[in-house]
Short mmCIF file of C-alpha atoms in Angstrom, two decimals:
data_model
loop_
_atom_site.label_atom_id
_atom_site.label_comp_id
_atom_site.label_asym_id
_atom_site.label_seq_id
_atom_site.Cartn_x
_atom_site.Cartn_y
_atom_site.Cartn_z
CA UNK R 1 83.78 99.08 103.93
CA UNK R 2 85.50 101.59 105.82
CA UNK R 3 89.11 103.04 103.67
CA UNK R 4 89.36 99.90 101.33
CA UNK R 5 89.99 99.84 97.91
CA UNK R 6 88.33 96.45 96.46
CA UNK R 7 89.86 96.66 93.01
CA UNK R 8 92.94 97.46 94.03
CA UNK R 9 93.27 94.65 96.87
CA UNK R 10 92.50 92.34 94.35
CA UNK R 11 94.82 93.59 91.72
CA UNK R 12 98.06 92.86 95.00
CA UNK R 13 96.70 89.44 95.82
CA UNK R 14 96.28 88.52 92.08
CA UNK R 15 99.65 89.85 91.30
CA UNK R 16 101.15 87.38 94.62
CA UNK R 17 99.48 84.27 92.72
CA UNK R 18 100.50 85.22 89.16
CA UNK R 19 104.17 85.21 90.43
CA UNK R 20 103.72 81.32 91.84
CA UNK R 21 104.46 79.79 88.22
CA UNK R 22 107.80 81.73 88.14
CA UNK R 23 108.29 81.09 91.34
CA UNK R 24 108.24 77.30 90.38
CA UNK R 25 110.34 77.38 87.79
CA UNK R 26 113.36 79.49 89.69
CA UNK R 27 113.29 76.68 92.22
CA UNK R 28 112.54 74.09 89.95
CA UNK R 29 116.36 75.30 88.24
CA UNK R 30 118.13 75.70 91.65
CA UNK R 31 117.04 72.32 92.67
CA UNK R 32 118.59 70.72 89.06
CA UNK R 33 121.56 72.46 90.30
CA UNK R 34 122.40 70.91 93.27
CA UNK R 35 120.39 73.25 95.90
CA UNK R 36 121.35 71.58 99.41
CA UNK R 37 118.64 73.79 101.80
CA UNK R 38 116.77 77.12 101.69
CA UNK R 39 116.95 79.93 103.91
CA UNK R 40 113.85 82.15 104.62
CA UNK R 41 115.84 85.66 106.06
CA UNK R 42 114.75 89.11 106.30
CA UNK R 43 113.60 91.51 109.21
CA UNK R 44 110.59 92.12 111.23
CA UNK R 45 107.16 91.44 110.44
CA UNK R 46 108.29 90.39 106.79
CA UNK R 47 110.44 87.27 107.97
CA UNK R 48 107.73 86.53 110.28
CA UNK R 49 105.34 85.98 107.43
CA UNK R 50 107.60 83.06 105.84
CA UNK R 51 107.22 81.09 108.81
CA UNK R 52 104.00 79.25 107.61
CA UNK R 53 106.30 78.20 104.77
CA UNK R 54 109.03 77.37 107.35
CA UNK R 55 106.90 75.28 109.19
CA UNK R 56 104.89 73.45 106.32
CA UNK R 57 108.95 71.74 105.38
CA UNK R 58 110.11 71.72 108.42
CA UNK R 59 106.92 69.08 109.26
CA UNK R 60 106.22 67.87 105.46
CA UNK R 61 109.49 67.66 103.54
CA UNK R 62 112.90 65.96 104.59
CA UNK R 63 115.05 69.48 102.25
CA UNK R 64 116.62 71.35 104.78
CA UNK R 65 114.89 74.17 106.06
CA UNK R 66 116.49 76.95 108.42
CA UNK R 67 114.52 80.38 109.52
CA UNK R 68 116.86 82.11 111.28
CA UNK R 69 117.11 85.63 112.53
CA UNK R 70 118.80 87.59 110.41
CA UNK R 71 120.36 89.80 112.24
CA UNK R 72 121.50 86.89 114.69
CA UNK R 73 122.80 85.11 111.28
CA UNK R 74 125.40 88.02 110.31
CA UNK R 75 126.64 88.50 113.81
CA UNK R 76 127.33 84.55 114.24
CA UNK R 77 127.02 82.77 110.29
CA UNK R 78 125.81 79.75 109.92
CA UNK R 79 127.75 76.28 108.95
CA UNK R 80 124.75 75.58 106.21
CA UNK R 81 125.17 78.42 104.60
CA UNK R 82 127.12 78.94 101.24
CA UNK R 83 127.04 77.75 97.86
CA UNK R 84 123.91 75.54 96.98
CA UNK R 85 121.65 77.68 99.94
CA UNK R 86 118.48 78.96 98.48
CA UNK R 87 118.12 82.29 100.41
CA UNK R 88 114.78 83.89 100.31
CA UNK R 89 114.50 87.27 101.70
CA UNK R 90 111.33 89.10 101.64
CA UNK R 91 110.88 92.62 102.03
CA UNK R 92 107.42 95.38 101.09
CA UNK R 93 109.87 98.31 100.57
CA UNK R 94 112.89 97.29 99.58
CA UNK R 95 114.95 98.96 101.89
CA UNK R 96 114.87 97.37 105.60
CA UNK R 97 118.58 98.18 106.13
CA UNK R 98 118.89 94.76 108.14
CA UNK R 99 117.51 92.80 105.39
CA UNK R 100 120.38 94.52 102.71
CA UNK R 101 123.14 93.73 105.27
CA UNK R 102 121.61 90.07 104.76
CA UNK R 103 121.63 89.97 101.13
CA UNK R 104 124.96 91.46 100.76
CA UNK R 105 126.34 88.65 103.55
CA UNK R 106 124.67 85.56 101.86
CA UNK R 107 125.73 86.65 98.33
CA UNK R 108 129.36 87.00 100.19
CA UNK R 109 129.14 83.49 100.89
CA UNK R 110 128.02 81.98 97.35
CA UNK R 111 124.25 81.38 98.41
CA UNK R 112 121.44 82.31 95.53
CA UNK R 113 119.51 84.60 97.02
CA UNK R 114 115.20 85.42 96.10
CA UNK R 115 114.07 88.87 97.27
CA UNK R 116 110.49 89.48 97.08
CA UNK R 117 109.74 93.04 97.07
CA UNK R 118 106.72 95.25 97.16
CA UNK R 119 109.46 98.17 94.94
CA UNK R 120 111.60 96.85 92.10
CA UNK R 121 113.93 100.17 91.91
CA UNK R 122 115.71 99.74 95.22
CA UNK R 123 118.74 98.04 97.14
CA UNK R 124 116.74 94.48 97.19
CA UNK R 125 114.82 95.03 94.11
CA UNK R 126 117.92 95.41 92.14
CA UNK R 127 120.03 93.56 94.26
CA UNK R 128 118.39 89.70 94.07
CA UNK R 129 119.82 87.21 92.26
CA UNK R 130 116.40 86.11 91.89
CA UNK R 131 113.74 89.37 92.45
CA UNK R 132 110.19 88.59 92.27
CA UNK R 133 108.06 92.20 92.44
CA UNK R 134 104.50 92.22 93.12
CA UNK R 135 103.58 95.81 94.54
CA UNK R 136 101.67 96.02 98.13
CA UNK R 137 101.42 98.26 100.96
CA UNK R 138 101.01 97.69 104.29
CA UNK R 139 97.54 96.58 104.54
CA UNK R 140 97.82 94.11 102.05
CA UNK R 141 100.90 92.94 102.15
CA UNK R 142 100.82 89.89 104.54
CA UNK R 143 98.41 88.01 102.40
CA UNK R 144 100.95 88.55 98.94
CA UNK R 145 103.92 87.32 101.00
CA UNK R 146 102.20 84.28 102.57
CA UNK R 147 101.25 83.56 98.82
CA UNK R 148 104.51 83.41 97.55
CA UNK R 149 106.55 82.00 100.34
CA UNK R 150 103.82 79.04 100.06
CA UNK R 151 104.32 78.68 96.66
CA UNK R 152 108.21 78.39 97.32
CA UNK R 153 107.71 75.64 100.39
CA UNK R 154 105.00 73.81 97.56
CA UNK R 155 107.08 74.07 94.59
CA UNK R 156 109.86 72.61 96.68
CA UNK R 157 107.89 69.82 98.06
CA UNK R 158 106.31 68.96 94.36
CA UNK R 159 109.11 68.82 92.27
CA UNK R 160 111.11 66.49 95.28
CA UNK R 161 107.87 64.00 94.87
CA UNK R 162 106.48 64.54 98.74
CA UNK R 163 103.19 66.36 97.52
CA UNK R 164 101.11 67.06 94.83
CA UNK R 165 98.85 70.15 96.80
CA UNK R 166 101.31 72.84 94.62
CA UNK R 167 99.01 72.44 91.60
CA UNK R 168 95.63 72.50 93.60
CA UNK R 169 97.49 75.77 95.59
CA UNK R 170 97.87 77.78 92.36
CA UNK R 171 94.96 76.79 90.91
CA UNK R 172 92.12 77.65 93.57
CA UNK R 173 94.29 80.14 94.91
CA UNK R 174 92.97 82.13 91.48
CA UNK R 175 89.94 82.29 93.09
CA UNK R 176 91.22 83.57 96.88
CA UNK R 177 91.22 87.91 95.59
CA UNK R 178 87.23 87.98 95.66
CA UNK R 179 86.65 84.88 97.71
CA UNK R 180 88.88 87.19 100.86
CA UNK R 181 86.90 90.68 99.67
CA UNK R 182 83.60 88.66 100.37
CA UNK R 183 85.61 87.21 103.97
CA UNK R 184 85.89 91.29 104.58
CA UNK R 185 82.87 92.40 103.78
CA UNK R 186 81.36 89.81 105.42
CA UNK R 187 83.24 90.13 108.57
CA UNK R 188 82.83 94.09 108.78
CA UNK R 189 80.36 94.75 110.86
CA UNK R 190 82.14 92.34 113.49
CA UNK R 191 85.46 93.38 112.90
CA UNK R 192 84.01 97.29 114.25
CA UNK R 193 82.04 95.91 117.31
CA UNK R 194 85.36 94.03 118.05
CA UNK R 195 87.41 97.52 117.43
CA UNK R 196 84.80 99.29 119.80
CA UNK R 197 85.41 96.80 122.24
CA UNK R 198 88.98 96.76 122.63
CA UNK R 199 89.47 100.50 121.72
CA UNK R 200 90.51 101.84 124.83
CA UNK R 201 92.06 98.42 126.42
CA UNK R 202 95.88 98.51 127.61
CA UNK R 203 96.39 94.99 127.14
CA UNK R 204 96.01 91.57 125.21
CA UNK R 205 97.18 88.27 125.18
CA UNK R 206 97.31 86.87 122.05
CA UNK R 207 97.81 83.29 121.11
CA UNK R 208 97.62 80.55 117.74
CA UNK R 209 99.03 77.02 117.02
CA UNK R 210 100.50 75.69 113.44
CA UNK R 211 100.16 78.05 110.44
CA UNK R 212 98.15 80.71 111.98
CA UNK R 213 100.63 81.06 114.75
CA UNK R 214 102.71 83.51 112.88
CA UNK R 215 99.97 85.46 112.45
CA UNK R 216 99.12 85.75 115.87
CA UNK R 217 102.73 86.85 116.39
CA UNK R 218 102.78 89.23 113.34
CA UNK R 219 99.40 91.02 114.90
CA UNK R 220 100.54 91.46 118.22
CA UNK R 221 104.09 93.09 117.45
CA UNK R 222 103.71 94.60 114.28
CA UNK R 223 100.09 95.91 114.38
CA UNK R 224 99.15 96.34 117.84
CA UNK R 225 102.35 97.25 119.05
CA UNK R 226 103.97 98.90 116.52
CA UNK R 227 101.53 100.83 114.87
CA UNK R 228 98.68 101.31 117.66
CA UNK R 229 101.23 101.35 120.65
CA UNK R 230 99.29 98.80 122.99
CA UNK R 231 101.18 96.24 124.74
CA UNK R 232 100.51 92.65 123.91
CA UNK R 233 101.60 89.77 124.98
CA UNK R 234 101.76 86.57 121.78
CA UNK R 235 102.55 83.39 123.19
CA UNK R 236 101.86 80.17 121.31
CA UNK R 237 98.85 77.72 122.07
CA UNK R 238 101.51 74.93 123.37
CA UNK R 239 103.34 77.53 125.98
CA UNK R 240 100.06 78.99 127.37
CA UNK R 241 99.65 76.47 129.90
CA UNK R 242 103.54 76.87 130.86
CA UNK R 243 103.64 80.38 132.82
CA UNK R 244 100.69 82.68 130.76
CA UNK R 245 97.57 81.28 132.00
CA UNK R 246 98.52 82.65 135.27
CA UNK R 247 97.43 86.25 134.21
CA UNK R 248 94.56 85.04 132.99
CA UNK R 249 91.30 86.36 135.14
CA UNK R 250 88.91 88.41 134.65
CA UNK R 251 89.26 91.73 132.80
CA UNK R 252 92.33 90.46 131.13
CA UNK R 253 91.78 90.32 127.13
CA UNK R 254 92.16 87.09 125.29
CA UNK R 255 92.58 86.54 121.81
CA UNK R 256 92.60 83.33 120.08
CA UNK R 257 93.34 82.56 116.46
CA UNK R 258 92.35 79.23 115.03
CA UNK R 259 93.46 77.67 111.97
CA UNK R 260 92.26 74.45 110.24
CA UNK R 261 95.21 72.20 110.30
CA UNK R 262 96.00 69.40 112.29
CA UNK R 263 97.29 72.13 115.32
CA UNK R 264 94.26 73.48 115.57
CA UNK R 265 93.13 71.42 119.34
CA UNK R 266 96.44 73.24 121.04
CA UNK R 267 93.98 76.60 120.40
CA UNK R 268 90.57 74.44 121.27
CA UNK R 269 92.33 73.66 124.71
CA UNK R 270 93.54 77.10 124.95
CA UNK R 271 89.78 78.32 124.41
CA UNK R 272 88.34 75.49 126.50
CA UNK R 273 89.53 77.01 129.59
CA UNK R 274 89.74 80.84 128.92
CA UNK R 275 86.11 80.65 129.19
CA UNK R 276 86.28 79.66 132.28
CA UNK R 277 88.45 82.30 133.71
CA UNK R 278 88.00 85.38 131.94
CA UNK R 279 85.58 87.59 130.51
CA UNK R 280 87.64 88.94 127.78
CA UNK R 281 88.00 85.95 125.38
CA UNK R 282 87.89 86.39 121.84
CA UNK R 283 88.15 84.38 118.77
CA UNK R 284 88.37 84.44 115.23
CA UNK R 285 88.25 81.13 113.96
CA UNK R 286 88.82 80.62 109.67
CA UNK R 287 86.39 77.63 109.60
CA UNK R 288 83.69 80.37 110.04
CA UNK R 289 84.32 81.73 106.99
CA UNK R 290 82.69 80.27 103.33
CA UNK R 291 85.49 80.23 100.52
CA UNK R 292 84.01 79.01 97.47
CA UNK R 293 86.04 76.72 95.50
CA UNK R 294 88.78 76.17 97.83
CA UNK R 295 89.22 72.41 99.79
CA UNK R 296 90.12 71.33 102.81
CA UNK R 297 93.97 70.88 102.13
CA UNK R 298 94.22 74.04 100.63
CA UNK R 299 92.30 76.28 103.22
CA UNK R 300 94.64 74.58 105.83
CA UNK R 301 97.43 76.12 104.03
CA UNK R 302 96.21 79.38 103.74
CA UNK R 303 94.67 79.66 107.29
CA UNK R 304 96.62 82.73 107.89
CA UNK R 305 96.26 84.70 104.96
CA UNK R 306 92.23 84.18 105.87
CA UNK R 307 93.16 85.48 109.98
CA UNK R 308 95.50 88.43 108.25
CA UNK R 309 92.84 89.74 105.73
CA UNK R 310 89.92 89.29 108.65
CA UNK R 311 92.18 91.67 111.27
CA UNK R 312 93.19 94.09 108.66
CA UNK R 313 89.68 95.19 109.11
CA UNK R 314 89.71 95.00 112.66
CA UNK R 315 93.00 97.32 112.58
CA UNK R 316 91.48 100.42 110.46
CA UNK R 317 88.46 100.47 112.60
CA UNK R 318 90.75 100.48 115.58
CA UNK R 319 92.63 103.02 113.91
CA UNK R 320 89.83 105.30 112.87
CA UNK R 321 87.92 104.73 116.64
CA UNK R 322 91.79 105.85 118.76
CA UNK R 323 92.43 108.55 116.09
CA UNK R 324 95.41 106.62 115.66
CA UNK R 325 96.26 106.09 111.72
CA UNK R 326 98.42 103.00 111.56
CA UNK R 327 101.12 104.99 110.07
CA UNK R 328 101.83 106.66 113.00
CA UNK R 329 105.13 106.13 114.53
CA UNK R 330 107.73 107.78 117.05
CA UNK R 331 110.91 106.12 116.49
CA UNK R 332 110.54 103.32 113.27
CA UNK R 333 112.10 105.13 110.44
CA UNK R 334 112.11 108.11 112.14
CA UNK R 335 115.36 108.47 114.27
CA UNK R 336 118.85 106.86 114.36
CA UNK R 337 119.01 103.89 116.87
#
């Protein structure tokens, strides 16, 4: 496979499950404590990636859950938030300046705050009241934070009595590190022709329902976007039919991401008609993938760490066919704004 280190891919996603027992236990002692809600903060593509976890309690647990936008959160607070708020605040580096301004403001206000970190010696790696370090970069990193921030919304759910699926979720995700290498390798040669396809095209809309929704977000902004600089357009399943399917015809590029939970007909209806109106659709479904050892409730949970480890590959081809490495950038990181 093109630029991919197996062993060490493995060695980031096994390190994301490995922290799920601790995990456990850190909520397990917040919730003996009184714990009233949980907040899932941070910046950017990072908070995107809790919102499988956001949207699994939201739907499946009666604990209060709240994802709000962090930097919307310090500008105007938040009446739930103070002592007894779980805060959980991810971030790969460490050092996302909005999401220290958040840790500094929920510790200000009595909350307990988890940081999940990619770095332990920096401002959120030190700074936690809670840290959990597992070290990724940015092409694996989506799949170790959907890990943990599932194992959070499971634990949660388990130890309250409205699931059980936390035990099965630890325990076949052991065998998720080679079961996605063998998703990549077996999706290579597809994830290039789709790279080739798309290499030189200005535009997509990109759309998903349920869990892999936030994928579909995640890919548009933070991958296409940010580090190829093509303009996308991610709109979920349910609004498609309320203003985008207007620019759909042919020519225009389509693509659909499909999960296997229960939301997964708002992206069949979505498909359904595409077909019908552009030439440009394309789809990359999970079901069509073979993950040994894993069941139905589980691979529902972890459609979107299956969609982000089948487009990393789609990215680096895309990135070696534009001559574009994905750590290119013009302003991120690089000037004052």
């Amino acid at each position: 496979m093109l630029d991919f280190d197996i062993p060490r891919f493995i060695g980031i996603q096994a390190g994301a499950v490995a922290l799920a027992d601790r995990l456990d236990a850190t909520i397990g002692g917040l919730l003996d404590s009184g714990a009233r809600n949980i907040f899932f903060l941070g910046a950017g593509g990072a908070a995107i990636l809790m919102q499988p976890a956001v949207h699994l309690l939201r739907t499946k647990s009666t604990f209060p859950v709240f994802h709000e936008n962090a930097a919307e959160l310090i500008a105007g607070g938040s009446r739930h938030l103070g002592p007894g708020s779980i805060v959980v605040i991810p971030s790969l580096s460490g050092t996302t300046k909005e999401s220290i301004e958040t840790l500094a403001y929920c510790k200000e206000r009595g909350a307990t705050v988890l940081t999940l970190v990619g770095h332990a010696a920096t401002p959120l790696g030190e700074g936690g009241d809670h840290v959990f370090v597992n070290f990724a970069e940015d092409d694996t990193s989506s799949e170790s934070f959907y890990i943990q921030s599932l194992a959070i919304a499971l634990s949660i759910m388990a130890r309250r009595g409205e699931s059980s699926a936390f035990t099965a979720f630890v325990d076949e995700a052991k065998r998720l590190p080679e079961a996605l290498v063998a998703v990549k390798q077996g999706f290579e040669a597809e994830a290039e022709a789709f790279a080739e396809r798309i290499r030189n095209e200005p535009y997509h809309i990109i759309t998903a329902a349920g869990s892999a929704w936030p994928q579909a977000f995640y890919y548009g902004m933070c991958i296409l976007e940010e580090m190829q600089w093509i303009r996308t357009r991610p709109v979920h399943a349910s609004d498609f039919f309320h203003g985008t399917l207007e620019l759909l015809e042919p020519g225009v590029s389509l693509i659909v991401l499909k999960g296997e939970d229960e939301y997964r007909p708002l992206a069949d209806r979505v498909e359904a008609f595409a077909g019908e109106h552009t030439d440009k659709l394309t789809v990359f479904d999970t079901a069509s993938v073979d993950l040994p050892g894993i069941g139905p409730e589980v691979r529902a949970l972890i459609s979107p760490v299956v969609l982000a480890t089948m487009l990393e590959r789609v990215s680096t081809h895309l990135a070696a066919k534009r001559d574009h490495p994905l750590t290119t950038r013009r302003y991120y990181r690089r000037i004052a704004y």
